[in-house]
């Protein structure tokens, strides 16, 4: 059976592979399709699509959008986007400005708390990419404050940590509308991360988003155990919605996590993509004329 990865990041946000390198690696892994879903940016999509055309690998344009529901941070994966859609491009540019301001505030807070980090560290990362918490975490790891990404994020950059600053995000209804107006589909990502202290609340938030117009959810994800796979599959059946899945690949940023297979047991079937294409065809009349609005 052909397999795909519908959740992967590049150097356009906080991955370590360039868009072209990601597509070449997808080819090496034998994937039938790969989606480029960088955080709040589509800057890497054009390069990835060009490399996919050269190698004969299907590349799905996407983005991972940040939102908030019930005071919980929620991520939504949008796929099959028209990357020339003016409305979504404009909003992503605005969010990039907010993210840059947040990065400065996080670094300033850490510096003021006595950590060996300052704004010059961000400047050395260059321009033209989305700098995220993961990049700041990598600096902290390099300075000896943490041993890995999860520890750095949890101890220093999450709520209650010395460098935490709440991120400005789009309302969930706007995420859904922007994705649809750009000809895309949108999915609730890594459901279990919405509220780690309450699986029941995670499910409640997912229900709200599906009822607000989300097209589906990730039923296969690198961190899901058998219980979470069962929970998400049950939701997909209940709402008769689309399924998605992916590794959340970040290259060297996430040790032990590989494209296509996650931590070793992930396998996302190509029929997920086929079902998405059928749904897009069904909605073509609604989307007609909206491609570059």
XYZ file of N, CA, C and O in Angstrom, residues 6-185:
720
model
N 1.503 13.679 5.860
C 0.734 14.906 5.659
C 0.979 15.945 6.759
O 0.153 16.831 6.979
N 2.152 15.857 7.391
C 2.495 16.806 8.462
C 4.020 16.840 8.575
O 4.622 16.022 9.274
N 4.637 17.800 7.888
C 6.097 17.883 7.888
C 6.540 19.335 7.771
O 5.887 20.152 7.122
N 7.682 19.636 8.391
C 8.184 21.007 8.472
C 9.539 21.154 7.782
O 10.288 20.181 7.650
N 9.837 22.371 7.368
C 11.096 22.672 6.687
C 11.770 23.867 7.353
O 11.276 24.403 8.348
N 12.874 24.292 6.776
C 13.581 25.466 7.298
C 12.779 26.750 7.126
O 13.178 27.792 7.653
N 11.663 26.706 6.403
C 10.797 27.883 6.322
C 10.167 28.182 7.683
O 9.730 29.305 7.929
N 10.101 27.169 8.556
C 9.691 27.417 9.940
C 10.735 26.804 10.855
O 11.867 27.285 10.911
N 10.417 25.717 11.554
C 11.368 25.199 12.537
C 11.863 23.795 12.220
O 12.249 23.047 13.125
N 11.897 23.430 10.935
C 12.513 22.181 10.533
C 13.975 22.388 10.176
O 14.436 23.518 10.005
N 14.715 21.298 10.039
C 16.137 21.410 9.702
C 16.431 21.087 8.239
O 17.555 21.290 7.783
N 15.439 20.580 7.484
C 15.615 20.295 6.057
C 15.047 21.464 5.248
O 13.968 21.969 5.563
N 15.736 21.865 4.205
C 15.153 22.834 3.284
C 13.963 22.176 2.591
O 13.841 20.939 2.592
N 13.075 22.959 1.987
C 11.942 22.346 1.294
C 12.371 21.316 0.251
O 11.783 20.226 0.170
N 13.393 21.639 -0.541
C 13.859 20.688 -1.558
C 14.450 19.438 -0.916
O 14.231 18.311 -1.390
N 15.197 19.607 0.169
C 15.774 18.453 0.866
C 14.675 17.555 1.426
O 14.795 16.321 1.393
N 13.613 18.158 1.944
C 12.506 17.365 2.467
C 11.903 16.489 1.378
O 11.630 15.302 1.604
N 11.704 17.068 0.197
C 11.090 16.297 -0.888
C 12.024 15.194 -1.366
O 11.580 14.069 -1.633
N 13.293 15.489 -1.449
C 14.243 14.438 -1.837
C 14.247 13.312 -0.809
O 14.312 12.126 -1.166
N 14.164 13.671 0.460
C 14.135 12.651 1.502
C 12.846 11.830 1.432
O 12.860 10.616 1.654
N 11.731 12.490 1.105
C 10.472 11.756 0.932
C 10.614 10.716 -0.178
O 10.084 9.606 -0.077
N 11.342 11.092 -1.241
C 11.596 10.140 -2.311
C 12.419 8.961 -1.836
O 12.139 7.801 -2.176
N 13.451 9.236 -1.031
C 14.290 8.168 -0.489
C 13.477 7.230 0.407
O 13.734 6.018 0.443
N 12.499 7.797 1.112
C 11.668 6.992 2.007
C 10.561 6.249 1.272
O 9.835 5.455 1.870
N 10.418 6.512 -0.029
C 9.410 5.821 -0.827
C 7.990 6.306 -0.612
O 7.029 5.577 -0.902
N 7.828 7.546 -0.153
C 6.486 8.077 0.073
C 5.819 8.458 -1.248
O 6.469 8.996 -2.139
N 4.529 8.201 -1.338
C 3.782 8.561 -2.540
C 3.446 10.046 -2.569
O 3.260 10.634 -3.636
N 3.349 10.669 -1.388
C 3.026 12.098 -1.300
C 3.513 12.622 0.035
O 3.598 11.885 1.026
N 3.825 13.910 0.054
C 4.225 14.564 1.302
C 3.638 15.968 1.312
O 3.581 16.638 0.281
N 3.169 16.402 2.474
C 2.622 17.748 2.620
C 3.624 18.627 3.358
O 4.219 18.206 4.352
N 3.813 19.827 2.862
C 4.655 20.817 3.530
C 3.739 21.681 4.388
O 2.892 22.406 3.869
N 3.910 21.596 5.709
C 2.972 22.249 6.637
C 3.738 23.064 7.677
O 3.680 22.777 8.879
N 4.461 24.057 7.215
C 5.223 24.884 8.141
C 4.296 25.742 9.000
O 3.158 26.025 8.633
N 4.819 26.171 10.145
C 4.028 26.946 11.093
C 3.721 28.341 10.562
O 4.619 29.171 10.373
N 2.440 28.586 10.308
C 1.952 29.929 9.963
C 2.683 30.569 8.787
O 2.813 31.794 8.719
N 3.167 29.749 7.861
C 3.815 30.284 6.662
C 3.736 29.256 5.530
O 3.753 28.050 5.775
N 3.671 29.771 4.303
C 3.725 28.914 3.121
C 4.980 29.219 2.300
O 5.068 28.885 1.129
N 5.971 29.831 2.956
C 7.163 30.295 2.252
C 7.955 29.166 1.605
O 8.678 29.391 0.627
N 7.852 27.951 2.113
C 8.628 26.847 1.559
C 7.919 26.033 0.502
O 8.516 25.142 -0.108
N 6.651 26.333 0.261
C 5.840 25.483 -0.611
C 6.310 25.520 -2.062
O 6.428 24.475 -2.720
N 6.596 26.704 -2.590
C 6.962 26.818 -4.005
C 8.200 25.992 -4.324
O 8.238 25.259 -5.328
N 9.216 26.097 -3.492
C 10.441 25.315 -3.707
C 10.159 23.817 -3.634
O 10.669 23.031 -4.436
N 9.320 23.418 -2.669
C 8.995 22.003 -2.506
C 8.225 21.464 -3.710
O 8.502 20.364 -4.201
N 7.259 22.224 -4.189
C 6.461 21.791 -5.348
C 7.357 21.638 -6.578
O 7.218 20.667 -7.338
N 8.272 22.579 -6.766
C 9.179 22.500 -7.914
C 10.045 21.248 -7.835
O 10.253 20.557 -8.848
N 10.551 20.940 -6.645
C 11.380 19.737 -6.489
C 10.548 18.471 -6.668
O 11.006 17.491 -7.255
N 9.309 18.511 -6.201
C 8.436 17.369 -6.396
C 8.143 17.109 -7.856
O 8.120 15.959 -8.308
N 7.934 18.192 -8.630
C 7.702 18.045 -10.067
C 8.923 17.449 -10.753
O 8.806 16.626 -11.672
N 10.101 17.850 -10.294
C 11.338 17.351 -10.895
C 11.532 15.869 -10.617
O 11.986 15.111 -11.498
N 11.147 15.425 -9.431
C 11.383 14.041 -9.016
C 10.177 13.132 -9.212
O 10.287 11.916 -9.027
N 9.030 13.712 -9.558
C 7.826 12.904 -9.713
C 7.206 12.499 -8.388
O 6.613 11.421 -8.271
N 7.336 13.363 -7.375
C 6.748 13.118 -6.055
C 5.608 14.110 -5.825
O 5.769 15.309 -6.044
N 4.478 13.622 -5.390
C 3.335 14.495 -5.152
C 3.566 15.340 -3.908
O 3.793 14.804 -2.813
N 3.517 16.643 -4.077
C 3.699 17.570 -2.958
C 2.383 18.299 -2.722
O 1.821 18.894 -3.645
N 1.904 18.262 -1.492
C 0.635 18.891 -1.143
C 0.923 20.196 -0.403
O 1.538 20.184 0.670
N 0.526 21.339 -0.968
C 0.761 22.622 -0.308
C -0.085 22.751 0.954
O -1.293 22.509 0.932
N 0.554 23.139 2.045
C -0.197 23.262 3.280
C 0.407 24.261 4.236
O 1.384 24.948 3.935
N -0.186 24.327 5.419
C 0.301 25.207 6.476
C -0.267 24.694 7.796
O -1.358 24.108 7.832
N 0.480 24.880 8.879
C -0.025 24.562 10.212
C -0.386 25.878 10.889
O 0.493 26.694 11.193
N -1.667 26.073 11.105
C -2.180 27.320 11.668
C -2.337 27.204 13.183
O -2.755 26.167 13.696
N -2.032 28.291 13.867
C -2.167 28.336 15.328
C -3.461 29.038 15.698
O -3.794 30.088 15.156
N -4.181 28.442 16.645
C -5.401 29.061 17.143
C -5.531 28.761 18.631
O -4.621 28.186 19.245
N -6.640 29.164 19.230
C -6.842 28.915 20.654
C -8.328 28.680 20.905
O -9.172 29.416 20.393
N -8.623 27.645 21.681
C -10.000 27.310 22.056
C -10.017 26.987 23.544
O -9.174 26.214 24.027
N -10.949 27.563 24.272
C -11.068 27.311 25.720
C -9.738 27.543 26.443
O -9.349 26.767 27.328
N -9.014 28.592 26.034
C -7.714 28.932 26.638
C -6.636 27.885 26.379
O -5.589 27.893 27.027
N -6.882 26.996 25.438
C -5.889 25.980 25.071
C -5.340 26.275 23.679
O -6.100 26.625 22.766
N -4.028 26.116 23.517
C -3.427 26.265 22.196
C -3.801 25.069 21.333
O -3.698 23.918 21.759
N -4.252 25.367 20.118
C -4.689 24.329 19.186
C -4.026 24.589 17.844
O -3.925 25.735 17.403
N -3.565 23.526 17.200
C -3.005 23.639 15.864
C -3.935 22.961 14.868
O -4.527 21.919 15.165
N -4.038 23.578 13.690
C -4.868 23.023 12.624
C -4.045 22.956 11.347
O -3.377 23.924 10.971
N -4.070 21.790 10.711
C -3.326 21.571 9.475
C -4.251 21.823 8.286
O -5.305 21.197 8.178
N -3.851 22.741 7.409
C -4.607 22.976 6.178
C -3.825 22.428 4.994
O -2.615 22.652 4.884
N -4.513 21.707 4.116
C -3.881 21.044 2.976
C -4.569 21.434 1.665
O -5.724 21.838 1.658
N -3.836 21.288 0.578
C -4.327 21.580 -0.776
C -4.674 23.057 -0.948
O -5.637 23.416 -1.633
N -3.881 23.914 -0.345
C -4.130 25.352 -0.443
C -3.663 25.923 -1.770
O -2.662 25.487 -2.341
N -4.389 26.929 -2.238
C -3.896 27.771 -3.328
C -2.978 28.802 -2.678
O -3.437 29.718 -1.996
N -1.675 28.658 -2.881
C -0.708 29.487 -2.174
C -0.612 30.904 -2.732
O 0.205 31.701 -2.248
N -1.433 31.228 -3.733
C -1.498 32.600 -4.234
C -2.728 33.347 -3.717
O -2.967 34.478 -4.106
N -3.474 32.696 -2.848
C -4.660 33.334 -2.301
C -4.255 34.540 -1.460
O -3.516 34.415 -0.474
N -4.739 35.705 -1.827
C -4.285 36.944 -1.198
C -4.703 37.057 0.264
O -3.950 37.574 1.099
N -5.889 36.574 0.586
C -6.394 36.723 1.953
C -5.542 35.953 2.949
O -5.141 36.486 3.999
N -5.233 34.699 2.638
C -4.459 33.907 3.593
C -3.010 34.385 3.642
O -2.384 34.410 4.709
N -2.464 34.816 2.507
C -1.101 35.348 2.498
C -1.002 36.573 3.394
O -0.070 36.711 4.197
N -1.973 37.455 3.294
C -1.974 38.681 4.100
C -2.031 38.359 5.593
O -1.276 38.926 6.393
N -2.902 37.436 5.964
C -3.036 37.112 7.392
C -1.785 36.406 7.915
O -1.360 36.652 9.056
N -1.174 35.566 7.099
C 0.051 34.902 7.533
C 1.189 35.908 7.710
O 2.007 35.770 8.626
N 1.231 36.913 6.858
C 2.243 37.962 7.015
C 2.037 38.718 8.321
O 3.003 39.045 9.026
N 0.780 38.993 8.651
C 0.489 39.668 9.917
C 0.891 38.797 11.105
O 1.449 39.297 12.106
N 0.616 37.500 11.015
C 0.981 36.600 12.099
C 2.496 36.475 12.230
O 3.018 36.325 13.343
N 3.206 36.558 11.109
C 4.670 36.509 11.166
C 5.219 37.701 11.934
O 6.178 37.573 12.708
N 4.613 38.870 11.741
C 5.031 40.060 12.484
C 4.809 39.855 13.989
O 5.665 40.205 14.803
N 3.652 39.286 14.339
C 3.356 39.026 15.750
C 4.343 38.013 16.338
O 4.787 38.154 17.486
N 4.686 37.009 15.541
C 5.620 35.989 16.021
C 7.001 36.591 16.276
O 7.666 36.260 17.264
N 7.449 37.491 15.399
C 8.752 38.129 15.601
C 8.778 38.935 16.901
O 9.765 38.904 17.647
N 7.701 39.656 17.175
C 7.623 40.418 18.415
C 7.638 39.488 19.629
O 8.280 39.774 20.642
N 6.940 38.374 19.519
C 6.916 37.417 20.622
C 8.306 36.836 20.870
O 8.727 36.681 22.029
N 9.030 36.514 19.807
C 10.377 35.968 19.968
C 11.272 36.924 20.748
O 12.028 36.514 21.632
N 11.201 38.198 20.399
C 12.009 39.205 21.082
C 11.646 39.266 22.565
O 12.528 39.360 23.432
N 10.355 39.223 22.851
C 9.916 39.285 24.245
C 10.387 38.055 25.030
O 10.801 38.173 26.188
N 10.327 36.855 24.394
C 10.773 35.650 25.079
C 12.260 35.728 25.392
O 12.690 35.400 26.509
N 13.048 36.145 24.408
C 14.490 36.240 24.619
C 14.814 37.292 25.677
O 15.681 37.087 26.535
N 14.118 38.409 25.641
C 14.353 39.461 26.637
C 14.030 38.953 28.048
O 14.766 39.245 29.007
N 12.934 38.205 28.186
C 12.575 37.678 29.497
C 13.633 36.702 30.011
O 14.007 36.735 31.196
N 14.118 35.844 29.124
C 15.154 34.896 29.523
C 16.445 35.619 29.905
O 17.086 35.294 30.905
N 16.810 36.621 29.099
C 18.024 37.399 29.377
C 17.918 38.091 30.740
O 18.857 38.057 31.554
N 16.756 38.697 30.995
C 16.549 39.397 32.258
C 16.550 38.432 33.444
O 16.854 38.830 34.576
N 16.211 37.157 33.185
C 16.198 36.149 34.245
C 17.572 35.532 34.470
O 17.717 34.642 35.323
N 18.581 35.988 33.681
C 19.948 35.524 33.901
C 20.451 34.474 32.932
O 21.569 33.968 33.084
N 19.670 34.148 31.922
C 20.107 33.166 30.934
C 21.055 33.818 29.923
O 20.906 34.997 29.582
N 22.018 33.033 29.431
C 22.982 33.538 28.457
C 22.360 33.495 27.054
O 22.638 32.611 26.242
N 21.508 34.440 26.807
C 20.824 34.541 25.521
C 20.375 35.981 25.339
O 20.010 36.653 26.327
N 20.452 36.504 24.116
C 19.965 37.862 23.856
C 19.518 37.970 22.403
O 19.550 36.983 21.653
N 19.098 39.154 22.013
C 18.538 39.355 20.675
C 19.529 39.051 19.561
O 19.128 38.681 18.451
N 20.812 39.202 19.844
C 21.821 38.900 18.821
C 21.770 37.441 18.397
O 22.078 37.102 17.249
N 21.358 36.562 19.306
C 21.230 35.145 18.957
C 20.153 34.941 17.893
O 20.305 34.099 16.995
N 19.072 35.694 17.978
C 18.032 35.607 16.962
C 18.508 36.179 15.639
O 18.236 35.620 14.571
N 19.230 37.282 15.694
C 19.729 37.911 14.465
C 20.655 36.986 13.710
O 20.677 36.974 12.474
N 21.430 36.172 14.430
C 22.364 35.255 13.769
C 21.649 34.130 13.031
O 22.267 33.421 12.225
N 20.371 33.927 13.298
C 19.614 32.893 12.590
C 19.217 33.332 11.188
O 18.728 32.513 10.400
N 19.413 34.616 10.867
C 19.129 35.101 9.523
C 17.684 35.507 9.338
O 16.872 35.458 10.260
N 17.379 35.903 8.117
C 16.035 36.360 7.779
C 15.396 35.398 6.784
O 16.037 34.474 6.297
N 14.112 35.638 6.496
C 13.423 34.844 5.486
C 12.878 33.532 5.985
O 12.499 32.663 5.196
N 12.837 33.324 7.308
C 12.272 32.097 7.850
C 11.474 32.455 9.094
O 11.679 33.510 9.711
N 10.574 31.583 9.473
C 9.790 31.774 10.675
C 10.584 31.225 11.857
O 10.870 30.033 11.920
N 10.967 32.094 12.783
C 11.648 31.662 13.990
C 10.587 31.303 15.028
O 9.682 32.092 15.301
N 10.708 30.126 15.600
C 9.702 29.633 16.535
C 10.345 29.311 17.882
O 11.562 29.428 18.054
N 9.513 28.874 18.819
C 10.022 28.503 20.143
C 11.121 27.456 20.042
O 12.063 27.453 20.835
N 10.987 26.565 19.073
C 11.983 25.507 18.926
C 13.378 26.035 18.673
O 14.369 25.449 19.134
N 13.477 27.140 17.937
C 14.788 27.730 17.686
C 15.386 28.286 18.975
O 16.590 28.132 19.238
N 14.557 28.957 19.768
C 15.043 29.490 21.042
C 15.415 28.338 21.968
O 16.424 28.397 22.692
N 14.636 27.259 21.922
C 14.965 26.076 22.714
C 16.324 25.507 22.323
O 17.105 25.071 23.181
N 16.630 25.516 21.025
C 17.920 24.996 20.563
C 19.073 25.829 21.119
O 20.138 25.292 21.440
N 18.883 27.124 21.231
C 19.922 27.976 21.824
C 20.141 27.587 23.283
O 21.274 27.453 23.761
N 19.042 27.378 24.003
C 19.139 26.992 25.405
C 19.837 25.640 25.562
O 20.629 25.438 26.493
N 19.558 24.718 24.655
C 20.217 23.409 24.688
C 21.719 23.567 24.457
O 22.546 22.984 25.164
N 22.061 24.399 23.461
C 23.477 24.616 23.148
C 24.229 25.262 24.312
O 25.434 25.040 24.483
N 23.521 26.040 25.134
C 24.153 26.710 26.282
C 24.134 25.835 27.538
O 24.557 26.280 28.615
N 23.589 24.622 27.411
C 23.624 23.687 28.526
C 22.464 23.756 29.494
O 22.496 23.125 30.558
N 21.407 24.459 29.144
C 20.272 24.599 30.051
C 19.291 23.428 29.973
O 18.456 23.253 30.860
N 19.357 22.653 28.906
C 18.466 21.502 28.733
C 19.169 20.471 27.851
O 20.093 20.804 27.105
N 18.699 19.236 27.949
C 19.335 18.162 27.185
C 18.647 17.890 25.858
O 19.249 17.339 24.946
N 17.367 18.267 25.746
C 16.660 18.035 24.488
C 15.546 19.061 24.325
O 15.285 19.886 25.221
N 14.891 18.987 23.170
C 13.873 19.978 22.821
C 12.703 19.967 23.799
O 12.252 21.018 24.262
N 12.206 18.787 24.124
C 11.048 18.702 25.006
C 11.345 19.316 26.370
O 10.522 20.033 26.936
N 12.524 19.053 26.900
C 12.875 19.602 28.202
C 12.969 21.125 28.149
O 12.469 21.825 29.040
N 13.615 21.640 27.100
C 13.765 23.093 26.976
C 12.419 23.790 26.859
O 12.180 24.821 27.503
N 11.534 23.229 26.046
C 10.206 23.827 25.890
C 9.419 23.765 27.185
O 8.788 24.746 27.597
N 9.445 22.619 27.831
C 8.649 22.433 29.051
C 9.148 23.313 30.198
O 8.358 23.952 30.888
N 10.476 23.377 30.392
C 11.024 24.069 31.563
C 11.067 25.588 31.401
O 10.893 26.322 32.380
N 11.292 26.058 30.164
C 11.599 27.474 29.999
C 10.630 28.262 29.115
O 10.512 29.474 29.266
N 9.940 27.581 28.179
C 9.185 28.314 27.171
C 7.704 27.980 27.151
O 6.982 28.427 26.267
N 7.257 27.193 28.103
C 5.831 26.893 28.230
C 5.226 27.716 29.357
O 5.955 28.361 30.124
N 3.908 27.694 29.456
C 3.212 28.502 30.463
C 3.799 28.249 31.849
O 3.935 27.108 32.280
N 4.168 29.322 32.543
C 4.791 29.213 33.854
C 6.299 29.251 33.816
O 6.951 29.433 34.845
N 6.877 29.094 32.614
C 8.328 29.118 32.464
C 8.857 30.537 32.393
O 8.115 31.477 32.072
N 10.150 30.723 32.650
C 10.713 32.085 32.707
C 10.716 32.818 31.373
O 10.800 34.046 31.352
N 10.603 32.098 30.265
C 10.614 32.762 28.971
C 9.284 32.719 28.243
O 9.204 33.087 27.060
N 8.236 32.299 28.936
C 6.947 32.130 28.250
C 6.296 33.464 27.933
O 6.220 34.368 28.774
N 5.828 33.583 26.690
C 5.011 34.706 26.251
C 3.874 34.118 25.413
O 4.133 33.367 24.465
N 2.646 34.450 25.737
C 1.517 33.890 24.988
C 1.529 34.375 23.552
O 1.760 35.549 23.276
N 1.282 33.456 22.656
C 1.332 33.759 21.226
C 0.019 34.350 20.744
O -1.066 33.923 21.148
N 0.126 35.345 19.860
C -1.057 35.869 19.171
C -1.477 34.859 18.109
O -0.639 34.395 17.323
N -2.735 34.507 18.081
C -3.201 33.490 17.140
C -4.471 33.959 16.438
O -5.124 34.915 16.859
N -4.833 33.242 15.384
C -6.073 33.508 14.670
C -7.234 32.795 15.367
O -7.053 31.694 15.893
N -8.424 33.382 15.372
C -9.596 32.665 15.887
C -9.832 31.403 15.057
O -9.556 31.384 13.851
N -10.327 30.338 15.668
C -10.523 29.094 14.913
C -11.455 29.259 13.713
O -11.217 28.662 12.658
N -12.497 30.067 13.870
C -13.428 30.268 12.758
C -12.726 30.929 11.574
O -13.023 30.623 10.413
N -11.775 31.816 11.861
C -11.041 32.459 10.776
C -10.088 31.484 10.105
O -9.921 31.509 8.876
N -9.456 30.621 10.885
C -8.589 29.590 10.295
C -9.372 28.750 9.293
O -8.905 28.479 8.177
N -10.554 28.324 9.702
C -11.386 27.479 8.853
C -11.813 28.240 7.595
O -11.730 27.718 6.475
N -12.243 29.476 7.782
C -12.689 30.271 6.631
C -11.542 30.539 5.655
O -11.714 30.386 4.435
N -10.386 30.926 6.165
C -9.248 31.215 5.293
C -8.846 29.983 4.488
O -8.553 30.077 3.291
N -8.807 28.837 5.145
C -8.431 27.607 4.448
C -9.414 27.288 3.334
O -9.020 26.974 2.200
N -10.690 27.388 3.623
C -11.710 27.067 2.627
C -11.699 28.074 1.472
O -11.845 27.696 0.310
N -11.511 29.351 1.782
C -11.497 30.351 0.724
C -10.245 30.242 -0.150
O -10.234 30.753 -1.274
N -9.212 29.572 0.375
C -8.014 29.312 -0.424
C -8.077 27.939 -1.091
O -7.067 27.429 -1.584
N -9.278 27.346 -1.109
C -9.463 26.063 -1.795
C -8.939 24.867 -1.046
O -8.779 23.786 -1.619
N -8.653 25.039 0.256
C -8.056 23.956 1.026
C -9.014 23.254 1.953
O -10.187 23.618 2.083
N -8.487 22.239 2.587
C -9.188 21.501 3.633
C -8.434 21.730 4.934
O -7.228 21.991 4.921
